Structures are given as structure tokens and as C-alpha cells.
Short mmCIF file of C-alpha atoms and ligand atoms in Angstrom, two decimals:
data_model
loop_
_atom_site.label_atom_id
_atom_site.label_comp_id
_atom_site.label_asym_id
_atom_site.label_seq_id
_atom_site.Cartn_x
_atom_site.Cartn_y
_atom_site.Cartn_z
CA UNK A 1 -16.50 20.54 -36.01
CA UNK A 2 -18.91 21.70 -33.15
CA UNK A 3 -18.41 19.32 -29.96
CA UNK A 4 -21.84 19.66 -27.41
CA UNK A 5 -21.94 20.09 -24.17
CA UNK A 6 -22.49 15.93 -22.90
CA UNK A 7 -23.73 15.54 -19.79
CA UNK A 8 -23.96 11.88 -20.05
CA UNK A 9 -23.77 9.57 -16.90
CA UNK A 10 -21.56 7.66 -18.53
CA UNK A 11 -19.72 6.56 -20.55
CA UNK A 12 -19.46 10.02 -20.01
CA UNK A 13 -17.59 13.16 -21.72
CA UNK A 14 -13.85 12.89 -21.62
CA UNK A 15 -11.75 15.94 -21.47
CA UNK A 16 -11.46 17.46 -25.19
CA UNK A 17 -7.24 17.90 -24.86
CA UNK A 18 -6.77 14.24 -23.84
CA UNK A 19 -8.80 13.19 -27.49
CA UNK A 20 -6.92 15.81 -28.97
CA UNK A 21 -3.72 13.71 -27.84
CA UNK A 22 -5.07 10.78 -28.71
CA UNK A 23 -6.26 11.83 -32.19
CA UNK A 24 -2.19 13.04 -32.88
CA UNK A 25 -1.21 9.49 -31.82
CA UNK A 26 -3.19 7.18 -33.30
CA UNK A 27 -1.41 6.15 -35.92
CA UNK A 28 2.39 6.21 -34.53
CA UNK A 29 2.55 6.61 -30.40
CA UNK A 30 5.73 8.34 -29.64
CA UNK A 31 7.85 6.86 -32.90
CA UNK A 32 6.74 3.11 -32.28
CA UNK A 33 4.97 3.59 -35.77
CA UNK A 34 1.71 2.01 -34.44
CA UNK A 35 -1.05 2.45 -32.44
CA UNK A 36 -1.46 1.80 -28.38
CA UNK A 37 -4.02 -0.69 -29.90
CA UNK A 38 -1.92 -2.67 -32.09
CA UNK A 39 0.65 -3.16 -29.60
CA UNK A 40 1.78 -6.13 -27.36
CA UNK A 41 0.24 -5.87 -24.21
CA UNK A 42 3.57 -7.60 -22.98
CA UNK A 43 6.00 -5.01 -24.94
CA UNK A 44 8.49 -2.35 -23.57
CA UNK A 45 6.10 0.72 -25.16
CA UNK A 46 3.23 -0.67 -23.62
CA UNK A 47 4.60 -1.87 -19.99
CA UNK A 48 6.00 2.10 -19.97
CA UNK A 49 2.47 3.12 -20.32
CA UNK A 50 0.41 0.75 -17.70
CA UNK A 51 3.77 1.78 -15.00
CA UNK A 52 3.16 5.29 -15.86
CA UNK A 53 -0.37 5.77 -15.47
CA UNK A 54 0.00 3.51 -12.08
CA UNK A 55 2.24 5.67 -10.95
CA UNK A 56 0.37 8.79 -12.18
CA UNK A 57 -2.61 7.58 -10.30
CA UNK A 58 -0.83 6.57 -7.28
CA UNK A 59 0.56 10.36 -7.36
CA UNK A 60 -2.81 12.00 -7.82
CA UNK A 61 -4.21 10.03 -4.64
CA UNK A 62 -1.35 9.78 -2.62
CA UNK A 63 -1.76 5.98 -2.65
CA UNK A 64 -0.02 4.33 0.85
CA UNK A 65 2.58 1.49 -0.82
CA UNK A 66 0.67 -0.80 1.20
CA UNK A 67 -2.04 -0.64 -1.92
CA UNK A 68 -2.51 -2.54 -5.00
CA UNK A 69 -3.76 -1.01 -8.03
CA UNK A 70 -4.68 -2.71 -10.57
CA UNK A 71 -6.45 -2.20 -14.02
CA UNK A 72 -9.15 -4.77 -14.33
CA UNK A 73 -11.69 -5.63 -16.89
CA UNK A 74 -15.81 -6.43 -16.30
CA UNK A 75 -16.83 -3.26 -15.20
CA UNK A 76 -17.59 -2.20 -11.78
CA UNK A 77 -20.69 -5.01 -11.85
CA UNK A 78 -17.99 -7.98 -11.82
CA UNK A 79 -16.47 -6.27 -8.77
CA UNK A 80 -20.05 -6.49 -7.02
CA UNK A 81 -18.85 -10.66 -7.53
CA UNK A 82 -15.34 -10.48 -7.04
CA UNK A 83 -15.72 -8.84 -3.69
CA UNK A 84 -17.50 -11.68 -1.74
CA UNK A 85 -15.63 -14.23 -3.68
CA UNK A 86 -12.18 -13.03 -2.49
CA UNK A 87 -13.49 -11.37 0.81
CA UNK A 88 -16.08 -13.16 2.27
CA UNK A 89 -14.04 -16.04 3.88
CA UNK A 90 -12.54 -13.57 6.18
CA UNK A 91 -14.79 -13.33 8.67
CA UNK A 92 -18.77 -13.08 9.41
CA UNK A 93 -21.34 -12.03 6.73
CA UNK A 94 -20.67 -8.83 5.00
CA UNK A 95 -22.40 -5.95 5.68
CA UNK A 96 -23.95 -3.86 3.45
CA UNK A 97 -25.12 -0.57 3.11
CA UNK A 98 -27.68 0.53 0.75
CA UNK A 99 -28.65 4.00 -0.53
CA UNK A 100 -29.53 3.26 -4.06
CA UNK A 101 -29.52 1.35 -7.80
CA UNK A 102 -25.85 0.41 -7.55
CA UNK A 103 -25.57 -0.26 -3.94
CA UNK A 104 -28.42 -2.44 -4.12
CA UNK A 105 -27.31 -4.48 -7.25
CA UNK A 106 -23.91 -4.98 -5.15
CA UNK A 107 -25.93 -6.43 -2.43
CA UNK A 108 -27.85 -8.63 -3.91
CA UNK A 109 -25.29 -9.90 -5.70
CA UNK A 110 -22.95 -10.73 -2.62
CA UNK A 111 -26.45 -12.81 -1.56
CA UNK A 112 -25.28 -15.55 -4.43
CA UNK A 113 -22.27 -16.22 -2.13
CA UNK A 114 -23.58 -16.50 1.12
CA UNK A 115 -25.17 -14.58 4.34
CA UNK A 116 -25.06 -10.86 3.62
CA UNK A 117 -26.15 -8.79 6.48
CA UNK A 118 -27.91 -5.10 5.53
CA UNK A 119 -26.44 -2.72 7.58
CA UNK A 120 -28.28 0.83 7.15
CA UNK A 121 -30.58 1.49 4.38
CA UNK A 122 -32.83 3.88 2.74
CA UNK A 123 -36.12 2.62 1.53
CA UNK A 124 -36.13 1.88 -2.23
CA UNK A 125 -38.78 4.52 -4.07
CA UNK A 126 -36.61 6.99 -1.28
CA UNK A 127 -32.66 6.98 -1.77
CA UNK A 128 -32.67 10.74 -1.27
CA UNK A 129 -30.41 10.57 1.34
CA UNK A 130 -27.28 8.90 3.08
CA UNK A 131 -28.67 6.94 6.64
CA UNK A 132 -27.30 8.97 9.79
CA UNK A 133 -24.77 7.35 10.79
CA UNK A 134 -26.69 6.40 14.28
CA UNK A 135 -28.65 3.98 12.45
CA UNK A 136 -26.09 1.88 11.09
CA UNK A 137 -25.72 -1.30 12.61
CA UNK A 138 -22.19 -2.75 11.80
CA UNK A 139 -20.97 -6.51 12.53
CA UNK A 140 -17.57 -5.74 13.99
CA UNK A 141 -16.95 -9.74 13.28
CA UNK A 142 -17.90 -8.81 9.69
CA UNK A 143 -15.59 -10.07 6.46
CA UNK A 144 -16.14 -6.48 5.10
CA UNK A 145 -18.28 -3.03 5.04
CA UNK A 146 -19.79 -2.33 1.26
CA UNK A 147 -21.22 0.91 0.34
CA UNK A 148 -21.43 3.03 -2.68
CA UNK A 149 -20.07 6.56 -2.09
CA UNK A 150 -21.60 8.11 -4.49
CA UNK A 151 -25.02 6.93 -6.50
CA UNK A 152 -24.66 7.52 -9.67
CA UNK A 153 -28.43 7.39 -10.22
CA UNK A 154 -29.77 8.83 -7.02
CA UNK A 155 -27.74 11.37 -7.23
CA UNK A 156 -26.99 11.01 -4.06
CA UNK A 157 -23.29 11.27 -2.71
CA UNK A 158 -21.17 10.17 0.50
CA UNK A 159 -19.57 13.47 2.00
CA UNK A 160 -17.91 11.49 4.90
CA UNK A 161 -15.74 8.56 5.07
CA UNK A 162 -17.81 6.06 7.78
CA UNK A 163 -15.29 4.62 10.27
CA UNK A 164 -15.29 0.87 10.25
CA UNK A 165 -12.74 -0.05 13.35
CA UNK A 166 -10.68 -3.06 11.83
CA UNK A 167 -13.50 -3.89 9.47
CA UNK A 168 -12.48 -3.64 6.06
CA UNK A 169 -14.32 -0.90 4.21
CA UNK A 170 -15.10 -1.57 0.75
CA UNK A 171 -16.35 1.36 -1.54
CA UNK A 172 -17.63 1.64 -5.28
CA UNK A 173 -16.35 4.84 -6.39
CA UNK A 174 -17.48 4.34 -9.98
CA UNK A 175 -18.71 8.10 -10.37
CA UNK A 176 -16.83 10.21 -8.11
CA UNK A 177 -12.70 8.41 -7.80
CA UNK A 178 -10.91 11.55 -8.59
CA UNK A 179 -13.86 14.11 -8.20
CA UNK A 180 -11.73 15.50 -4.99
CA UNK A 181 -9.15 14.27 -2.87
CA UNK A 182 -9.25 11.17 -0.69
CA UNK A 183 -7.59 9.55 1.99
CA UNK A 184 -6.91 6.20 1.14
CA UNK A 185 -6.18 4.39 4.03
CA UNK A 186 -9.11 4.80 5.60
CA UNK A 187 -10.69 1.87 2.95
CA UNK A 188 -9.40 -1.58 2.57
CA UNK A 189 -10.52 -1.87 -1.00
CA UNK A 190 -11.83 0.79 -3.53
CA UNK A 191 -12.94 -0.09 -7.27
CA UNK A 192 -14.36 2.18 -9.91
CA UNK A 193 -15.44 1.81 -13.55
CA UNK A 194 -13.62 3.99 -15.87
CA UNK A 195 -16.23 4.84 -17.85
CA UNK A 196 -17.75 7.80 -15.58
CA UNK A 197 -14.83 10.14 -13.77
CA UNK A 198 -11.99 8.52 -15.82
CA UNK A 199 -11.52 7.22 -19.17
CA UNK A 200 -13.51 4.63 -21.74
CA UNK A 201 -15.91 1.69 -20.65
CA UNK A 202 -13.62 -1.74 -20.50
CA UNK A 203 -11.84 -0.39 -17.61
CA UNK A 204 -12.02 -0.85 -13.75
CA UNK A 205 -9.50 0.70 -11.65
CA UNK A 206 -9.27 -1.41 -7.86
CA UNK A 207 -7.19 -0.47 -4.99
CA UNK A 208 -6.67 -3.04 -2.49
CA UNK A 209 -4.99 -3.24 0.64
CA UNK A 210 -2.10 -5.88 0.84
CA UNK A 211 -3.56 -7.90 3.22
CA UNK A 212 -6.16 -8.12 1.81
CA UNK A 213 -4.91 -10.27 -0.85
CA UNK A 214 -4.78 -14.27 -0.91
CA UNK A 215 -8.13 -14.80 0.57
CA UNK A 216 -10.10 -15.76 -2.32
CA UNK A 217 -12.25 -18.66 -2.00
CA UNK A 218 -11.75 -22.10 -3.85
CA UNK A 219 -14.55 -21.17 -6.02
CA UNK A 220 -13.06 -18.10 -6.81
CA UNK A 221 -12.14 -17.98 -11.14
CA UNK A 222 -9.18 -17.32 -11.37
CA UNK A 223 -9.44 -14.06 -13.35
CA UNK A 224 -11.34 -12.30 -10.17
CA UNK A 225 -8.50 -13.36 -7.93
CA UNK A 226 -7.18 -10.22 -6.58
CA UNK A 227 -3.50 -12.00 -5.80
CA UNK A 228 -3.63 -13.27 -8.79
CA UNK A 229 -4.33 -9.97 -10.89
CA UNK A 230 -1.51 -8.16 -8.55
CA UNK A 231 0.98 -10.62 -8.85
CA UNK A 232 0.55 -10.52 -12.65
CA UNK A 233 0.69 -6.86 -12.55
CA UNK A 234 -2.85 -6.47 -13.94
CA UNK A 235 -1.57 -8.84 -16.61
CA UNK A 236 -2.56 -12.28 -15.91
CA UNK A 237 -4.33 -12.16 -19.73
CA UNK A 238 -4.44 -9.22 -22.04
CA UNK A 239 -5.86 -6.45 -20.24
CA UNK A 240 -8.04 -3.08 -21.78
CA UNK A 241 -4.73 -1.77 -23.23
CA UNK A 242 -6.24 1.37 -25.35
CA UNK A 243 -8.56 1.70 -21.86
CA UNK A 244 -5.54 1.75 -19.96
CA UNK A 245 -3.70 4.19 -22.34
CA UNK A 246 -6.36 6.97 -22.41
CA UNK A 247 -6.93 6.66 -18.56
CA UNK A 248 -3.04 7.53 -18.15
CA UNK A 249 -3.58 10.76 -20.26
CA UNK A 250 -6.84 11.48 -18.27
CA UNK A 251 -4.14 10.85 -15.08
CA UNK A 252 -1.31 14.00 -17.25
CA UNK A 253 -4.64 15.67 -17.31
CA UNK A 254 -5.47 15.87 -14.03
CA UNK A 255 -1.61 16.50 -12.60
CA UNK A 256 -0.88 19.43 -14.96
CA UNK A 257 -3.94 21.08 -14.33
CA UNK A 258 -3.20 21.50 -10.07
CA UNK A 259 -4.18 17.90 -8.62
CA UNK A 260 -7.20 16.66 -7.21
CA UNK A 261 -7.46 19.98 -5.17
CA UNK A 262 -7.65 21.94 -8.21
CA UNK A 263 -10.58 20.11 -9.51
CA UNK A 264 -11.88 19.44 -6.27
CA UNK A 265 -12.22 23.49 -6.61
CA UNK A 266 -14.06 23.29 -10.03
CA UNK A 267 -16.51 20.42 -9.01
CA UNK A 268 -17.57 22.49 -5.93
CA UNK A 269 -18.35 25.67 -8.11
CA UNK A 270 -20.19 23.56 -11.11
CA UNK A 271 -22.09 22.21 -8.77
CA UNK A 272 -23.22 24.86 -6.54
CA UNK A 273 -24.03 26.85 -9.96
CA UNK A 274 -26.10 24.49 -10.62
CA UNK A 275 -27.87 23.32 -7.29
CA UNK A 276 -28.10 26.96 -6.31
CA UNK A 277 -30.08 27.84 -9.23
CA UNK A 278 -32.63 24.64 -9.43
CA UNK A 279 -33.25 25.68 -5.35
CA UNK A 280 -34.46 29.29 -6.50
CA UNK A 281 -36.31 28.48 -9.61
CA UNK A 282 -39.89 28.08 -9.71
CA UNK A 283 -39.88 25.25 -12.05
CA UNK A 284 -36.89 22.82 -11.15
CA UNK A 285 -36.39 20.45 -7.77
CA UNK A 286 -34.01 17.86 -6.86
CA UNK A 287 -34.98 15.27 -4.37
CA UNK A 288 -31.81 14.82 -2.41
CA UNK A 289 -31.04 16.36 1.07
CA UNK A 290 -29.08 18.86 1.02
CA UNK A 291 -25.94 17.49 3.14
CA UNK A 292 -25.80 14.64 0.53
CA UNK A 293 -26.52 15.84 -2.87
CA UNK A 294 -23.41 14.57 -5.24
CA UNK A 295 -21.40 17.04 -6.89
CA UNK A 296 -20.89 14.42 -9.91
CA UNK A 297 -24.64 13.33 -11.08
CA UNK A 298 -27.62 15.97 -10.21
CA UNK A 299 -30.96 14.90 -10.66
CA UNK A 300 -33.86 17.39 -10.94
CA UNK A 301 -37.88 17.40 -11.96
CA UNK A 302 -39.90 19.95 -13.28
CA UNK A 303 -42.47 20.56 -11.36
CA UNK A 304 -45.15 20.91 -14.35
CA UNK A 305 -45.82 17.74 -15.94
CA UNK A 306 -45.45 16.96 -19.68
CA UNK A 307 -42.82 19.33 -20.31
CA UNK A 308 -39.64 17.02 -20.53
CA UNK A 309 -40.12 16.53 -23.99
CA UNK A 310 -40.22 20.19 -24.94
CA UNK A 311 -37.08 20.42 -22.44
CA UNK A 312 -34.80 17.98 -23.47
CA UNK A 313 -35.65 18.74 -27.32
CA UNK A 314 -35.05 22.64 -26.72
CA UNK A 315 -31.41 21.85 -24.81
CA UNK A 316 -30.84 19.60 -27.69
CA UNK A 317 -31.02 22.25 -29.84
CA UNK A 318 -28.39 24.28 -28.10
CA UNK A 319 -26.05 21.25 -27.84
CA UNK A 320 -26.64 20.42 -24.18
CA UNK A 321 -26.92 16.31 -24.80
CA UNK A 322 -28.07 13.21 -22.76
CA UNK A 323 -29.72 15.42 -19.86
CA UNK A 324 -32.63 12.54 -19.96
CA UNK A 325 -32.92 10.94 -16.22
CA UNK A 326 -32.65 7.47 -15.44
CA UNK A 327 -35.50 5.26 -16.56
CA UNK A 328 -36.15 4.22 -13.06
CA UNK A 329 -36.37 7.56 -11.62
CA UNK A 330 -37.73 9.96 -14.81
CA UNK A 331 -37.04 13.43 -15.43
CA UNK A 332 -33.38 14.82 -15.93
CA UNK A 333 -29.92 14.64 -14.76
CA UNK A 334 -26.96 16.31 -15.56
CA UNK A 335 -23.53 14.63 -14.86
CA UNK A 336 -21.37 17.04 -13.84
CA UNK A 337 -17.91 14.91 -14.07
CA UNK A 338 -14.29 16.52 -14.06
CA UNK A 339 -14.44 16.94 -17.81
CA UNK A 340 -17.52 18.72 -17.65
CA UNK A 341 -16.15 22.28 -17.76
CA UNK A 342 -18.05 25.34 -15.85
CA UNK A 343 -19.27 27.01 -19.45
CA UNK A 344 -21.10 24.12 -19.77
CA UNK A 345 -22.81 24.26 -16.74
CA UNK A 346 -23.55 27.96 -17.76
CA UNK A 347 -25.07 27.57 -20.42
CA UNK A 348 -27.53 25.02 -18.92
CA UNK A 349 -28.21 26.72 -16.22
CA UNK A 350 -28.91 29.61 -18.85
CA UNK A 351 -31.47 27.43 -20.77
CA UNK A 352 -32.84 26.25 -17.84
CA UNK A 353 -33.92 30.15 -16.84
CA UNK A 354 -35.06 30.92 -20.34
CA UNK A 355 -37.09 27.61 -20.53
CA UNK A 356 -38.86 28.37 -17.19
CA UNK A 357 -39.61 31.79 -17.93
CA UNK A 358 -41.60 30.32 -21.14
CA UNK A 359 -43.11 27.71 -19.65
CA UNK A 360 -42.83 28.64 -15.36
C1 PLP B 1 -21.94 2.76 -13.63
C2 PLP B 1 -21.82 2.24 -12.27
C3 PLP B 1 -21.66 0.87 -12.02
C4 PLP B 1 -21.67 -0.17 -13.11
O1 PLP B 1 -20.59 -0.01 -13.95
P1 PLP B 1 -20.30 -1.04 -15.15
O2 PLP B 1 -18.95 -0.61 -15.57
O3 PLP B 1 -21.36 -0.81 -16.17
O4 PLP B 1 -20.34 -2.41 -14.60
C5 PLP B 1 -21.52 0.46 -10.71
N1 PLP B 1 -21.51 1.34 -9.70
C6 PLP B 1 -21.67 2.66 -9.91
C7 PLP B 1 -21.64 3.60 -8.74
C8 PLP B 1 -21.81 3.16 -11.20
O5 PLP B 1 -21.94 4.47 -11.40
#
């Protein structure tokens, strides 16, 4: 068995010991003689494993008891409607804050629920950087504050929590929840797929504020009702159970290897590896200004056109895998998530040097 080096954006590479655990259980989890998947979402086996990887995560991010999490289904795009539909009524038009693909699709799909106000923005064809906080211009009558803190696309990341007064401030974290630590009572809601930082696709993770809670408007379905989904303890139908199961391991994962200051630690050093490198080669550049590059998804170009090709062939060869960029954007990107370990970001940086010295 040889396993590559993935550098997918997601669903993205998943760290090789939690597989390994999930391989030895698959047929017979911890003597129940069946699989997480064949089992009652509404049994003892399974209820231990939803409170334990709740509790897990509420460990790893030192979540305030005054948050809800809850393990929701539809992918970080049905949060983009869930949001206004159980926020929107509390006060003025939203504001929203747009620095790329994701934080753009959230906006304009707010705009099917009513008045959405744009609060700072970079111009689309140039999310290369977050706004200065100067230019924002934030409704403090507002129902909420959306943003994406990290563009997954873009590449570009949020290195600074903006400070909203008594605004809620609402934050897809779909590729960078668990990159580092995080304080969470700064936000009053935070949702992120699984499918990036934390486990398979079929999974979004959303922590919510209590008071936030029991707003939702009349149009509202039911399944998007944040009350509704907390008071049923994630369960008001059967939730992404084996989604759920392997996000709790990702959780053991994280705790037994130091905490989200231990792989805060890692990210910082894959990532300057890697940024350091494309900023003193010849060949390679990445868009992004420097204060906000992400640590999690790093585009780059090569400066010489009509060599992707030849790139992304010759890394396939070496088992460095789904390095191709985003159709909107071209060229590569390497996802450099908290399974990602540094030898893989060695050894790409090492083709990288041996391609540009062929082709520089
Ligand atoms: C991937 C991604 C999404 C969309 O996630 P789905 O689970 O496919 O709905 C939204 N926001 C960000 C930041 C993402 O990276």
C-alpha cells in the first residue's frame, strides 16, 4: 500500500492513524458487533459517541457553556440559508463582508431573504487581501456581521478577530476551525463543513450562542431551526452518524497530540516552508498580501506559461495529488490542513526546486 501526499482542498486528507482506527472497527466498534454505520442513531453506543466528540470538541476550543454545538447536515452552503432565516429578524439588514468565492456565495444568498447590507469588500478578479479594517462600515443596528475567516479559494485568511460591539459576529470557518486556537466568545455563531480541517463531507459543525437561539423566522423549515436542532441534541432526524463518528476520532487526534497549540505550531512551520520558498524562487508567486496569506490553502502561479501541465503531471508522479488550482482562479494550490504532515510539504517544496531548475 503506498498512500500520496493529498493536498486536496477538500474533502481533504484525513489523518492516516484516525483511518487506521477506523479500518480496526469497522466491522465490530468496541464489542457492539457492528459498525458505527449500522447502528441506531438513537442507541446507547451511538449517543456515547455524538456526547463524546461534543465534549472532545468543546475541550479542544475551550467552548464558553453559553454555546451550542451541534452536528448538522447540508454542508456549510445550507448555513449561508440558515443564517438569515434564523438571524435576520433580529435587527436591521445584515452586514456582510466579502473577500472571496465563499463569502460572496454567503452573501448573495442572505439577498433571497431580505436587505443585506455589504460592509467592506475586495473587488472580485482581486480577493488578495482582507479590507483594513478602516474601511469597514458596520450597521451597529445590524441583525448580524458575516464574514469568512478564511477563503478557502483565495487563499486568503483572517489573522484577527474584527470587533463587532453587541453585533453578533457570524463566521464560516469551513477551512481553518481547529487550524489554531480561538477564542470563542468573541463570535455569536461559528459553522464549518467537516469536509476540509475535520472529518468526511455530510458534516457541519455550528456553534451558537444561547441567545441566539429561538429567533428563526416563520418561514424558517424546521430542519434549519437552530432551537430546534439544539433542543433535539443535533437529533431532530437521523443525523451524519459515521460523519459524526470519524470527526470524534479526528477530535482523540487532535487532544493526544498537544491541543490546538500543538498544531497551531505545525501549521505555522508547513506553511512558512512553503511560503518562504515560493517568495525566493524564480518561478513560483502567490497573489495574497503577506499579512493575510492562509496557513490552510496556498495558492501559487508559475510565472512561465504552459507549464502546469508538465507540473502537476511530474508531482503526480512522485505522489504529490490534487495540487490543481481552482477553476476560477487557475494554476495550483496546495491545502496545507492539520493532517497534512511537514514531510509532505518537503517533499513539494523539493519538487518544486527541482522542477524550476529544469524549467526556471
Ligand atoms: C468548502 C467551503 C464551503 C462549502 O462547503 P459545502 O460543505 O460544500 O457546502 C463554504 N465555505 C468555505 C469557507 C468552504 O471552504
Amino acid at each position: 500500500m503506498t498512500r500520496v501526499h493529498n493536498f486536496s482542498a477538500g474533502p481533504a486528507a484525513l489523518p492516516e492513524v484516525v483511518l487506521a482506527q477506523a479500518q480496526a472497527e469497522m466491522l465490530d466498534w468496541e464489542g457492539a458487533g457492528m459498525s458505527v454505520m449500522e447502528m441506531s442513531h438513537r442507541g446507547r453506543e451511538f449517543g456515547q459517541i455524538i456526547s463524546e466528540a461534543e465534549a472532545d470538541l468543546r475541550t479542544l476550543l475551550a467552548v464558553p457553556g453559553n454555546y451550542r454545538i451541534l452536528f448538522l447536515q447540508g454542508g456549510a452552503t445550507l448555513q449561508f440559508s440558515a443564517i438569515p432565516l434564523n438571524l435576520m429578524g433580529r435587527g436591521g439588514a445584515p452586514d456582510y463582508v466579502v473577500t472571496g468565492e465563499w463569502s460572496s456565495k454567503a452573501l448573495k444568498e442572505a439577498g433571497r431573504f431580505g436587505s443585506v447590507n455589504v460592509a467592506a469588500s475586495t473587488p472580485a478578479g482581486a480577493h488578495d487581501h482582507v479590507p483594513p479594517w478602516g474601511e469597514w462600515r458596520l450597521d451597529p443596528a445590524a441583525a448580524y456581521v458575516h464574514y469568512c475567516s478564511n477563503e478557502t479559494v483565495h487563499g486568503v485568511e483572517f489573522h484577527w478577530v474584527p470587533e463587532t460591539g453587541g453585533v453578533p459576529l457570524v463566521a464560516d470557518m469551513s477551512s481553518h476551525l481547529l487550524s489554531g486556537p480561538l477564542d470563542v466568545s468573541r463570535f455569536g455563531l461559528i459553522y464549518a463543513g467537516a469536509q476540509k480541517n475535520i472529518g468526511p463531507a455530510g458534516l457541519v459543525i455550528v456553534i451558537v450562542r444561547d441567545d441566539l437561539l429561538g429567533g428563526a423566522s416563520p418561514q424558517c423549515p424546521g430542519l434549519l431551526d437552530y432551537k430546534l436542532n439544539a433542543d433535539a441534541g443535533s437529533m431532530p432526524n437521523t443525523p451524519a452518524t459515521y460523519s459524526i463518528y470519524i470527526a470524534g476520532l479526528v477530535f482523540k487526534w487532535l487532544l493526544a497530540g498537544g491541543g490546538l497549540t500543538a498544531i497551531d505550531r505545525a501549521n505555522d512551520e508547513k506553511a512558512r516552508l512553503l511560503y518562504d520558498f515560493i517568495d525566493s524562487s524564480t518561478l513560483y508567486t502567490n497573489p495574497v498580501a503577506i499579512p493575510d496569506r492562509s496557513r490552510m490553502n496556498v495558492p501559487f502561479m508559475l510565472r512561465r506559461p504552459g507549464l502546469d501541465d508538465g507540473f502537476l503531471a511530474g508531482a503526480e508522479a512522485r505522489g504529490l495529488v490534487q495540487l490543481r488550482g481552482h477553476r476560477s482562479l487557475g494554476g495550483m494550490r496546495a491545502s496545507l490542513y492539520n493532517a497534512m504532515p511537514i514531510e509532505g510539504v518537503r517533499a513539494l517544496v523539493e519538487y518544486m526546486r527541482e522542477f524550476q531548475t529544469q524549467h526556471g
